[in-house]
Coordinates of C-alpha atoms in Angstrom, one line a residue:
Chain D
X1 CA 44.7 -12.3 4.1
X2 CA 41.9 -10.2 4.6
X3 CA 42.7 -9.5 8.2
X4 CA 46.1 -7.9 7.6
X5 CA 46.2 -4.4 9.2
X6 CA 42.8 -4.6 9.8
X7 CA 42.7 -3.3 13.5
X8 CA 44.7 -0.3 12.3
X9 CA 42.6 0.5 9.3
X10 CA 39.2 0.4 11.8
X11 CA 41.3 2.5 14.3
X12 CA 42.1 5.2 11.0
X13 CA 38.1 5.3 10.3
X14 CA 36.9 5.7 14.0
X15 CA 39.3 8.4 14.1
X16 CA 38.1 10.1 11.0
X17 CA 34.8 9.6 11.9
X18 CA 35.0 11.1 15.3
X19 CA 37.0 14.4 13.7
X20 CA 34.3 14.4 11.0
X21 CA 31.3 14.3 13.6
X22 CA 33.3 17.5 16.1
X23 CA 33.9 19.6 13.2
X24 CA 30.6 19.1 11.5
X25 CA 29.0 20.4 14.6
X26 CA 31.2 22.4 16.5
X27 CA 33.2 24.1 13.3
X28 CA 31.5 24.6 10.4
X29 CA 29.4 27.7 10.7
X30 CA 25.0 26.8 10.6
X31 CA 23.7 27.0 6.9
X32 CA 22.3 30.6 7.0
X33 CA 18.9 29.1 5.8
X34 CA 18.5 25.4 6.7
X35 CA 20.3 26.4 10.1
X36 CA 21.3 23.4 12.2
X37 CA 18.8 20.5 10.2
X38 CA 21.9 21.3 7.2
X39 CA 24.7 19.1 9.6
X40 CA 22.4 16.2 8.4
X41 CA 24.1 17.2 4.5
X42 CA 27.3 15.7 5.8
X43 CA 26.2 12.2 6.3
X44 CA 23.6 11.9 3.6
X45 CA 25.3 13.1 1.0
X46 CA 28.8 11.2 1.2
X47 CA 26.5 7.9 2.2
X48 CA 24.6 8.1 -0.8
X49 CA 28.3 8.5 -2.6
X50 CA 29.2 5.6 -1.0
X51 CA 26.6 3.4 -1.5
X52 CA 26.6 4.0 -5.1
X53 CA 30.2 3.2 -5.4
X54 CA 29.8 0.2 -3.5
X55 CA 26.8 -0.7 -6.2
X56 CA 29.2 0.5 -8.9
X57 CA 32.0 -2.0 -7.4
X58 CA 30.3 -4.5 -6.9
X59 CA 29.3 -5.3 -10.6
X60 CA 33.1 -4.3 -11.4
X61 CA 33.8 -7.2 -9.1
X62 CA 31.0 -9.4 -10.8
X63 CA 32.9 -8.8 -14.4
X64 CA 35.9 -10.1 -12.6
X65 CA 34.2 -13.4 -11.4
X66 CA 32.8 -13.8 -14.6
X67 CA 36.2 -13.4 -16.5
X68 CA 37.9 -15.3 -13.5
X69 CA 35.5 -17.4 -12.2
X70 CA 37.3 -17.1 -9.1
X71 CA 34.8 -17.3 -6.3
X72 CA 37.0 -14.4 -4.1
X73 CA 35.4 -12.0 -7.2
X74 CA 32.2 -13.1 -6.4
X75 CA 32.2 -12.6 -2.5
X76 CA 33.9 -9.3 -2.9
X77 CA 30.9 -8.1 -5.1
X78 CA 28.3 -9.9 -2.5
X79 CA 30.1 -8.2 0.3
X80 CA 30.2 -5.1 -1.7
X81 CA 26.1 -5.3 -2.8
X82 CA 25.2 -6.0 0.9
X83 CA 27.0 -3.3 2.6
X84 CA 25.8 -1.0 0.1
X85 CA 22.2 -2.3 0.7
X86 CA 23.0 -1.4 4.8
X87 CA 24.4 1.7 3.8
X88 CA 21.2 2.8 1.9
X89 CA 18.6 2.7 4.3
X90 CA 20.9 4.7 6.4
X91 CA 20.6 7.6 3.2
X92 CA 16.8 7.2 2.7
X93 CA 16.2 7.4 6.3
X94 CA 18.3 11.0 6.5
X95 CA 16.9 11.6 3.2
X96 CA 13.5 11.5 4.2
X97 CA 13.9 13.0 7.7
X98 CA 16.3 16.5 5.7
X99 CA 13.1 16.3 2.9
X100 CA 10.8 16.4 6.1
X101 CA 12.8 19.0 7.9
X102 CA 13.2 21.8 4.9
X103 CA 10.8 20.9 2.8
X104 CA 8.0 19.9 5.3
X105 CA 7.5 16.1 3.8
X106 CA 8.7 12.7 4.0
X107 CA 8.5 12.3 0.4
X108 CA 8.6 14.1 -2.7
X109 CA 8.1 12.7 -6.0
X110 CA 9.4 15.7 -7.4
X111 CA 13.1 14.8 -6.0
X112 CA 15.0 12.9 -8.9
X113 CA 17.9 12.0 -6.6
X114 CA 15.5 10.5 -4.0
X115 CA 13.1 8.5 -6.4
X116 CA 16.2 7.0 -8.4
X117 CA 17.7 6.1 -5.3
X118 CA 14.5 4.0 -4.1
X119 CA 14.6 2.8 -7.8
X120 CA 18.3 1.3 -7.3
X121 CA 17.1 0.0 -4.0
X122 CA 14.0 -1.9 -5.1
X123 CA 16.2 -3.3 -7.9
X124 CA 19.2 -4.5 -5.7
X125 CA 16.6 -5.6 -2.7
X126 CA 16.2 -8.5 -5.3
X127 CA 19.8 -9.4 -5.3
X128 CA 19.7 -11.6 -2.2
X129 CA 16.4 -13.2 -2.9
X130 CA 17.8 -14.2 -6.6
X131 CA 20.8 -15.5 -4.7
X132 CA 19.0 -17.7 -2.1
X133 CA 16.7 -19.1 -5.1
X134 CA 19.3 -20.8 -6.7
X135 CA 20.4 -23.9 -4.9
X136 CA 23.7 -24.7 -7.7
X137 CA 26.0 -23.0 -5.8
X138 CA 28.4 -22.5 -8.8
X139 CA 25.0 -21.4 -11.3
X140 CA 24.2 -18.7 -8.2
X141 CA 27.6 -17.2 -8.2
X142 CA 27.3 -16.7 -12.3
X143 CA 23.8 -15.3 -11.9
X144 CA 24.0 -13.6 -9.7
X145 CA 27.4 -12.1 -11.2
X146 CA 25.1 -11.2 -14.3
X147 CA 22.5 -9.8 -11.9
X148 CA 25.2 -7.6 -10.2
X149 CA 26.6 -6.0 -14.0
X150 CA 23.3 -4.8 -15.3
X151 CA 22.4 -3.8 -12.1
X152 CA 25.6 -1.5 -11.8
X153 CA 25.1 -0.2 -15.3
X154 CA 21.6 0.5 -14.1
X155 CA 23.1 3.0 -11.6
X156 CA 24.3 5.6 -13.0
X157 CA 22.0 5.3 -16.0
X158 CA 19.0 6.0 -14.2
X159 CA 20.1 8.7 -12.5
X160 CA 20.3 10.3 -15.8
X161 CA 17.0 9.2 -16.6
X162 CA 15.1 10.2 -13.5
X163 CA 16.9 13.4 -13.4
X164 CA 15.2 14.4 -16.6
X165 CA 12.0 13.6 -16.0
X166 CA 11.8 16.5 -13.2
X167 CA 12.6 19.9 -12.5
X168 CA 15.5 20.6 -10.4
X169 CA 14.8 21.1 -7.0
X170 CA 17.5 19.2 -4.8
X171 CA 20.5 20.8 -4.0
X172 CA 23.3 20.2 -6.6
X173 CA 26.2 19.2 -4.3
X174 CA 28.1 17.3 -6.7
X175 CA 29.6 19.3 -9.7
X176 CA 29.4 22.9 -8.1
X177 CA 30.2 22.3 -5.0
X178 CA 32.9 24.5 -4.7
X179 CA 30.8 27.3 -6.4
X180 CA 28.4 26.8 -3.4
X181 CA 29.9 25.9 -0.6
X182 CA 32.0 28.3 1.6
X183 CA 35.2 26.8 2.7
X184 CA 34.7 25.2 6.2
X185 CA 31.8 23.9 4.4
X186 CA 33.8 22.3 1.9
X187 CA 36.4 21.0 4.1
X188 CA 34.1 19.4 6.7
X189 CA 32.1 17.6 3.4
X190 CA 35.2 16.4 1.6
X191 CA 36.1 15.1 5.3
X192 CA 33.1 13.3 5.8
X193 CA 33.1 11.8 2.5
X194 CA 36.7 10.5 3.2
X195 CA 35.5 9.1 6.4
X196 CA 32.2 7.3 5.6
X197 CA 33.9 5.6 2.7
X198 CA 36.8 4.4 5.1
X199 CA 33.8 2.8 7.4
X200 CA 32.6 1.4 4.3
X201 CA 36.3 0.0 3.5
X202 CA 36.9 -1.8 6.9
X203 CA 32.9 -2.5 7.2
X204 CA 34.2 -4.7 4.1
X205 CA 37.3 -6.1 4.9
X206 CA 35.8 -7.3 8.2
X207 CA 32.9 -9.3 6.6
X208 CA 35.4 -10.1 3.6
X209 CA 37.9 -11.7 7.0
X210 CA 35.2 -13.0 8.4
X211 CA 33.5 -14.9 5.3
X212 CA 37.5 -16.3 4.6
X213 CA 37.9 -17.5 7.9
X214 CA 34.5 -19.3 7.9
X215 CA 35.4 -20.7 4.8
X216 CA 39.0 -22.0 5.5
X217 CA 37.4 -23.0 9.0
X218 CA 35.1 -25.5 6.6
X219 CA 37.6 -26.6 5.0
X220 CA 40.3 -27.9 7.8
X221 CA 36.9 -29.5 9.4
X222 CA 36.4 -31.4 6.4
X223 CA 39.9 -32.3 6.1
X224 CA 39.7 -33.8 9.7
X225 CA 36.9 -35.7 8.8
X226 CA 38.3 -37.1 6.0
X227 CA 37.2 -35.8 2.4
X228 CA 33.3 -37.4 2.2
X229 CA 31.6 -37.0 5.2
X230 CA 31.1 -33.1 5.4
X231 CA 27.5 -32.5 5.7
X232 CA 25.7 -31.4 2.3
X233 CA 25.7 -27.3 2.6
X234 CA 23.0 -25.6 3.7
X235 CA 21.1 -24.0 1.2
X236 CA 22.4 -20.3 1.6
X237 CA 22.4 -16.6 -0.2
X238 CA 26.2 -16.4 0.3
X239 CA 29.2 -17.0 -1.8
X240 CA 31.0 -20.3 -1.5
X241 CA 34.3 -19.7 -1.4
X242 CA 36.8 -22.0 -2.7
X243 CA 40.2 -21.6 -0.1
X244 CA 42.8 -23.8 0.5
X245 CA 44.1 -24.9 4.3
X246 CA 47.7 -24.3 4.3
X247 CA 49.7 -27.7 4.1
X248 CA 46.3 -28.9 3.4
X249 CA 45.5 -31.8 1.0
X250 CA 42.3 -29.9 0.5
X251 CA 43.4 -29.0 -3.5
X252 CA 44.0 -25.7 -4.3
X253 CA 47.3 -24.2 -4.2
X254 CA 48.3 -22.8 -1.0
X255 CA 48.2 -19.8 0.1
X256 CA 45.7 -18.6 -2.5
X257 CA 43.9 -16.4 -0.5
X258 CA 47.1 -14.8 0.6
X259 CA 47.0 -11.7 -1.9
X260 CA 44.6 -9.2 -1.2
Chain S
X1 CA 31.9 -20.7 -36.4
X2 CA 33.1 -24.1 -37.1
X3 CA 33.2 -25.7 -40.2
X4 CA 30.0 -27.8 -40.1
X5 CA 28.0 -25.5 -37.8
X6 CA 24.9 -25.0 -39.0
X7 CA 24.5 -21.4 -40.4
X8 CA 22.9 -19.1 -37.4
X9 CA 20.2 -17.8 -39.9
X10 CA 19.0 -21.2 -40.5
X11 CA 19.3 -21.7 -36.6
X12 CA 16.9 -18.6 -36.0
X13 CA 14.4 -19.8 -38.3
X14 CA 14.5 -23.5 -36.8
X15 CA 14.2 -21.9 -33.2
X16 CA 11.5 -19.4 -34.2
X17 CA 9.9 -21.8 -35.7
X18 CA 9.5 -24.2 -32.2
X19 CA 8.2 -21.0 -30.4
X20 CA 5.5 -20.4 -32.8
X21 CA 4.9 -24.2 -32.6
X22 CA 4.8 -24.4 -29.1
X23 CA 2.5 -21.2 -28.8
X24 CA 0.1 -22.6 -30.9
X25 CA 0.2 -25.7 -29.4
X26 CA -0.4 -24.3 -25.5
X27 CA -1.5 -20.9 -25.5
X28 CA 0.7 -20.5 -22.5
X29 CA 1.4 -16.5 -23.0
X30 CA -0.3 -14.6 -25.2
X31 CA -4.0 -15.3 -24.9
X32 CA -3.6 -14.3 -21.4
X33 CA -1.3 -11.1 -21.9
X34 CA -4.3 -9.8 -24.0
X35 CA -7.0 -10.5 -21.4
X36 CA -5.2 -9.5 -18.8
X37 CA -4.6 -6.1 -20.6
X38 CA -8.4 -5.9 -21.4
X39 CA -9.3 -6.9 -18.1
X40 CA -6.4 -4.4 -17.1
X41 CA -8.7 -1.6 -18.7
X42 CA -11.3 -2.9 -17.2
X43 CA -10.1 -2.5 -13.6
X44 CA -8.5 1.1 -14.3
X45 CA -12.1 2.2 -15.3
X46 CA -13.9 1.8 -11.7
X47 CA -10.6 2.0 -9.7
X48 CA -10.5 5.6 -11.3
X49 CA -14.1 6.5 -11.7
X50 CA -13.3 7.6 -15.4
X51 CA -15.5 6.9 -18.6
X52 CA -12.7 8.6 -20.7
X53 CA -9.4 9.3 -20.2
X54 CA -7.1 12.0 -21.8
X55 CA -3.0 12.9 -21.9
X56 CA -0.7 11.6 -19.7
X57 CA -3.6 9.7 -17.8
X58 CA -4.4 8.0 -20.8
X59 CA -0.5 7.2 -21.8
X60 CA 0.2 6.0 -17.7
X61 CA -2.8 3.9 -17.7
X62 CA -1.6 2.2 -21.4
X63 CA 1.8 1.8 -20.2
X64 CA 1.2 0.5 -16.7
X65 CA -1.3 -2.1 -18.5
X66 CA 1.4 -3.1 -21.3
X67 CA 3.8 -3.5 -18.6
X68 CA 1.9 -5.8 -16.8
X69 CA 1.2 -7.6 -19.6
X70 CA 4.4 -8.1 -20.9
X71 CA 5.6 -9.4 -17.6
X72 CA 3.1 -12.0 -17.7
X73 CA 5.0 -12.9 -21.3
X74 CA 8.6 -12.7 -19.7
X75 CA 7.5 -14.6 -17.1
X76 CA 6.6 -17.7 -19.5
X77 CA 9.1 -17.0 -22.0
X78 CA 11.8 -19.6 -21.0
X79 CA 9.7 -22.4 -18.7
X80 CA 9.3 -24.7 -21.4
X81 CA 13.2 -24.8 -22.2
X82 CA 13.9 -24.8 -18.3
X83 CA 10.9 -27.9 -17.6
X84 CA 11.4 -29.6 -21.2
X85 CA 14.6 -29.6 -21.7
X86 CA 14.3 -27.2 -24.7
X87 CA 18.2 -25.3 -22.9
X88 CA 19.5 -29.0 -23.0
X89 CA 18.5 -29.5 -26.6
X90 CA 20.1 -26.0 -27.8
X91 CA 23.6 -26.4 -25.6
X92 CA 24.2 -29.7 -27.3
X93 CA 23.7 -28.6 -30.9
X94 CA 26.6 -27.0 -32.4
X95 CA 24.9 -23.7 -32.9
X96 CA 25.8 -20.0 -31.4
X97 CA 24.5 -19.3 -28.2
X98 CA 23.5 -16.2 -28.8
X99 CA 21.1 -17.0 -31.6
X100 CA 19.1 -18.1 -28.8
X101 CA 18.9 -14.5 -27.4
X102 CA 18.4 -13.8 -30.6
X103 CA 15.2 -16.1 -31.1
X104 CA 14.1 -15.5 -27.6
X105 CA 13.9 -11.8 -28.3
X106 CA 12.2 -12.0 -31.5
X107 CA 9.7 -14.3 -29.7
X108 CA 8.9 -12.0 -26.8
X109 CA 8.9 -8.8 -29.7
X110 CA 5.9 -10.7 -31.4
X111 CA 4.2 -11.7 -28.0
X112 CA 4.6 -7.7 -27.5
X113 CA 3.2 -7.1 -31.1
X114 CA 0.0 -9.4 -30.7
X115 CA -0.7 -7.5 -27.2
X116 CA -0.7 -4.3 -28.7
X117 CA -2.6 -5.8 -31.1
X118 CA -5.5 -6.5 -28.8
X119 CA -4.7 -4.1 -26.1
X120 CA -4.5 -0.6 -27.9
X121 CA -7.9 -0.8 -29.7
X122 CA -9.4 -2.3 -26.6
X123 CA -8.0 0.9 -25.1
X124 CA -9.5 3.1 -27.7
X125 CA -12.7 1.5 -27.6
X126 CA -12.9 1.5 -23.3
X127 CA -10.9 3.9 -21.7
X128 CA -9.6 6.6 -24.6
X129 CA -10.9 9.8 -24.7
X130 CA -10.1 11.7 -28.3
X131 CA -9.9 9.4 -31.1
X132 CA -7.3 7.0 -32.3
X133 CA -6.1 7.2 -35.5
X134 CA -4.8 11.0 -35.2
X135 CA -3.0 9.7 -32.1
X136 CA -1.8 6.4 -34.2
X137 CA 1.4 7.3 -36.2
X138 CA 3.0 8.8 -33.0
X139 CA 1.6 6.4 -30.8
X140 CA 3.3 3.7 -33.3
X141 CA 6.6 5.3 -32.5
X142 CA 6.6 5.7 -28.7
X143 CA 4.7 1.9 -29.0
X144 CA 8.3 0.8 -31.2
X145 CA 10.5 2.5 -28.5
X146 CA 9.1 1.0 -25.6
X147 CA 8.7 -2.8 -26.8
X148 CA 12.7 -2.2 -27.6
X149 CA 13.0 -2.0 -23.9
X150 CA 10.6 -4.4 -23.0
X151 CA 12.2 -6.8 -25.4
X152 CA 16.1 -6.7 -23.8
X153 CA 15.1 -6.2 -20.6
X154 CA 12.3 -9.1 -20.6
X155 CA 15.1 -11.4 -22.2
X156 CA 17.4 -11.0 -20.1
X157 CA 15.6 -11.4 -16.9
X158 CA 13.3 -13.9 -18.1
X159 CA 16.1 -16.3 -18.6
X160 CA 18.0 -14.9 -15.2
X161 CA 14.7 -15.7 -13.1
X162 CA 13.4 -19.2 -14.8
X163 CA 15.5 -21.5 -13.0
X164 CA 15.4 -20.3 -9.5
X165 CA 13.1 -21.6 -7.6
X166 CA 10.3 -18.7 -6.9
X167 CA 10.6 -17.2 -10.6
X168 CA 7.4 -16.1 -10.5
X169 CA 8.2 -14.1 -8.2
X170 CA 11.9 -12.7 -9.3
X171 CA 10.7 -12.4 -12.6
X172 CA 8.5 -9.0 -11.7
X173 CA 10.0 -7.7 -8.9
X174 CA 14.1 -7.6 -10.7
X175 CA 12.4 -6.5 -14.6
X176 CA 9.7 -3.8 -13.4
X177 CA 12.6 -1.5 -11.5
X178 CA 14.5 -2.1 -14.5
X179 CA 11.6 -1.2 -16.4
X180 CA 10.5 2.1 -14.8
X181 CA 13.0 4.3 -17.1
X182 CA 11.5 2.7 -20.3
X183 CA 7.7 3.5 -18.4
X184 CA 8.8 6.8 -18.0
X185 CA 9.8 7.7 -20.8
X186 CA 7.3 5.7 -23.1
X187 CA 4.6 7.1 -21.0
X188 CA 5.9 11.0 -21.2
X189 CA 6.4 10.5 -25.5
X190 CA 2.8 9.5 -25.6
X191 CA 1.3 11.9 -23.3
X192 CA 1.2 14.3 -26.0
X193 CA 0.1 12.1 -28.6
X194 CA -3.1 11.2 -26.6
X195 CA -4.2 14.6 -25.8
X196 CA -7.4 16.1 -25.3
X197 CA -7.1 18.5 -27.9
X198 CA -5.8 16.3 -30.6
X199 CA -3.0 14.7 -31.5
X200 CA 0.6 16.6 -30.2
X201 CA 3.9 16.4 -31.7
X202 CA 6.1 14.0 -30.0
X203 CA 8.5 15.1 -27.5
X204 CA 11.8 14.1 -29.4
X205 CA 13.6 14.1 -25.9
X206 CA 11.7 11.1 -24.3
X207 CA 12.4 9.4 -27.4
X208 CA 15.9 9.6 -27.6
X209 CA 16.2 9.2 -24.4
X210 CA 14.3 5.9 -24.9
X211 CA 16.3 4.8 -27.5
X212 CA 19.4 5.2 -25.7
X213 CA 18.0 3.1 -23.2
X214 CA 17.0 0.4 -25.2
X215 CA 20.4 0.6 -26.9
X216 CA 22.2 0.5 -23.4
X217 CA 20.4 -2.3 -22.2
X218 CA 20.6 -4.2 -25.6
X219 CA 24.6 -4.0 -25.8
X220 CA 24.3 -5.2 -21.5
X221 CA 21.9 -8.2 -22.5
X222 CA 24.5 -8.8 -25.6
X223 CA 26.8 -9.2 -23.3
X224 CA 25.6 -11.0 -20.4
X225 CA 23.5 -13.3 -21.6
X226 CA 25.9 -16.0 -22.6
X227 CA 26.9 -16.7 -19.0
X228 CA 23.2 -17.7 -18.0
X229 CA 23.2 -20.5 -20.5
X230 CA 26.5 -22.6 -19.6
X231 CA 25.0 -25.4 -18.0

């Protein structure tokens, strides 16, 4: 199940994130020329990590469902695309207002890492549109399984791309990091990083619970009612999910959602 | 392949053979690509107050017309196998699958080829500054490159977007992000090429670059496209 150590997991990540937030701003000496507008650096940076991951996972998952065809793939890659999506207007919003605050604008073309970010965005802001367009329920979860690989590839391949096409301006705090950063730098980043991916983790595994529960909730209704009279579903964006209710006569083996 | 299956190069030819058919029969794509582009040029002139444009003003102003164009193309490439029953047809014959990718691709390459066609000397003959045939044999090249990219990337999403309900919608909005590395690129290899002062040598970076990307997103179509067609 989903929910298993759940509470402990979200208790982990506010912990982290708490420590994170005190030593960002109470430990970690002011960036001699950005001042205090650098504290932003630690949540940017490690959300933009993350959301790329969570791109980069969810078409992993999408191979899975394809291979599979086991509908948990596709909802972990749904869940994964759609946190990631939350998660990235949280980095262009601190992108834009760190560009604004040391360089004096909201935007600049000139910034590979922020234009192939808005890039991946405008691409992925299609995936739940493409997924509420197609009313086959078993035809979206394949689509949009093939929508979610290329998409990934897409990731990491633009970057490249982008990156090329202009100078280097933005600060390169993946590779050298150690070469630039002093120590309670470091330490306070690598923290943060930790931290925002653990929200990202139990941001997950809640909506992952949550989208099980729902499900198996739809399916002991039905088995009340009797096998035929459940309404037709609502057309919908989301993953149907195939679970069994334990004991159930619903099909399914049970306890197939038991292994995380 | 089983014994009996027809052999895919006789498939090819059979299915290229119904696109060119059906073209000719409805004009549904490629008359309109090439007046959209013209019209494109068109547009670009009074939007940008220019009689003659030069370098990478002239090699945005092609690309961001061809683009357009050849999403009007993808967008029409599969609706008269989704509304006809042309997917029906293929999925019951005996033949690979993925000589319809095959087919499809070779289609939307010669919708490309008839644009250009049209749209580059229209270009020369409206909007371009210094003249064309210095600038052809690079242009050629970076022209090759780019309808590479076009070509996977158009397949794949044209068949990903025709049967959902708003695919004239999804159809632009998920190709043209996936589309703005092979822009960029396309458009910085010609940029050169088009320039005021004659012709330039091409910039070998954009074009590997290019061709990497094209390659990529070849092996990714390759791969994917199989699972769009199993219904």
């Amino acid at each position: 199940m989903y929910g298993k150590r759940l509470r402990a997991l979200a208790l982990t990540t506010f912990a982290a994130l708490t420590l994170t937030l005190v030593l960002a701003f109470f430990w970690a000496p002011n960036d001699a020329n950005q001042g205090f507008l650098q504290k932003i650096f630690y949540l940017h940076v490690p959300l933009a990590i993350v959301t790329l991951c969570g791109f980069v996972y969810g078409g992993v998952a999408a191979i899975m469902h394809l291979r599979t065809r086991d509908s948990r793939w596709d909802m972990r890659s749904y869940v994964a695309i759609h946190l990631s999506l939350v998660f990235g207007v949280g980095v262009l919003v601190t992108g834009s207002i760190w560009a604004k605050g040391s360089w004096g604008v909201w935007w600049d073309w000139s910034e590979p890492t922020l234009v192939s970010f808005l890039l991946i965005m405008l691409l992925y802001a299609t995936y739940q549109p493409l997924r509420f367009a197609i009313e086959d329920p078993e035809r979206q979860a394949r689509y949009a399984s093939v929508f979610a690989i290329t998409a990934g590839a897409f990731v990491p391949i633009n970057f490249v791309i982008v990156r090329l096409s202009t100078a280097y301006l933005h600060p390169r705090v993946l590779g050298d990091i150690s070469a630039n950063l002093p120590g309670r730098f470091q330490v306070v980043f690598y923290l943060s990083l930790i931290s925002i991916a653990l929200l990202w983790i139990t941001l997950w595994r809640y909506e992952m619970t949550s989208k099980h529960a729902s499900a198996q909730l739809r399916a002991l209704r039905r088995l009340l009612a009797g096998d035929e009279d459940d309404a037709l579903p609502r057309r919908s964006a989301v993953p149907t999910l195939s679970v069994s209710v334990e004991g159930g006569r619903a099909g399914g083996t049970p306890g197939v959602g038991a292994s995380r | 392949m089983s014994a009996g299956a027809p052999q895919n190069r006789v498939v090819l030819g059979a299915l290229l053979r119904k696109e060119l058919r059906v073209e000719l029969r409805s004009f549904s794509a490629v008359p309109a690509m090439s007046l959209f582009s013209v019209t494109t040029f068109v547009l670009f002139h009074f939007a940008l107050q220019r009689n003659a444009l030069s370098d990478d003003l002239a090699s945005g102003v092609l690309w961001v017309t061809l683009l357009f164009a050849a999403v009007l193309g993808i967008n029409r490439l599969f609706v008269a196998d989704a509304e006809q029953g042309g997917f029906d047809g293929f999925l019951l014959s005996p033949a690979d699958r993925s000589v319809l990718l095959y087919s499809k691709a070779l289609t939307l390459l010669a919708y490309l080829l008839v644009l250009e066609l049209v749209a580059v000397p229209a270009f020369a003959l409206l909007l371009l500054g210094p003249a064309l045939w210095p600038a052809l044999p690079g242009l050629l090249v970076v022209l090759a490159l780019g309808d590479a990219g076009i070509v996977v990337i158009g397949t794949l999403v044209g068949a990903l977007a025709v049967r959902t309900s708003v695919r004239d919608l999804l159809g632009p909005m998920i190709s043209l992000p996936l589309l703005v590395p092979v822009l960029l690129c396309a458009a910085r290899a010609g940029a050169p090429v088009l320039g005021a002062g004659g012709a330039g040598a091409l910039p070998l970076r954009w074009l590997v670059t290019l061709a990497l990307y094209d390659l990529v997103f070849g092996l990714i179509t390759f791969a994917v496209f199989d699972f769009l067609l199993e219904d």
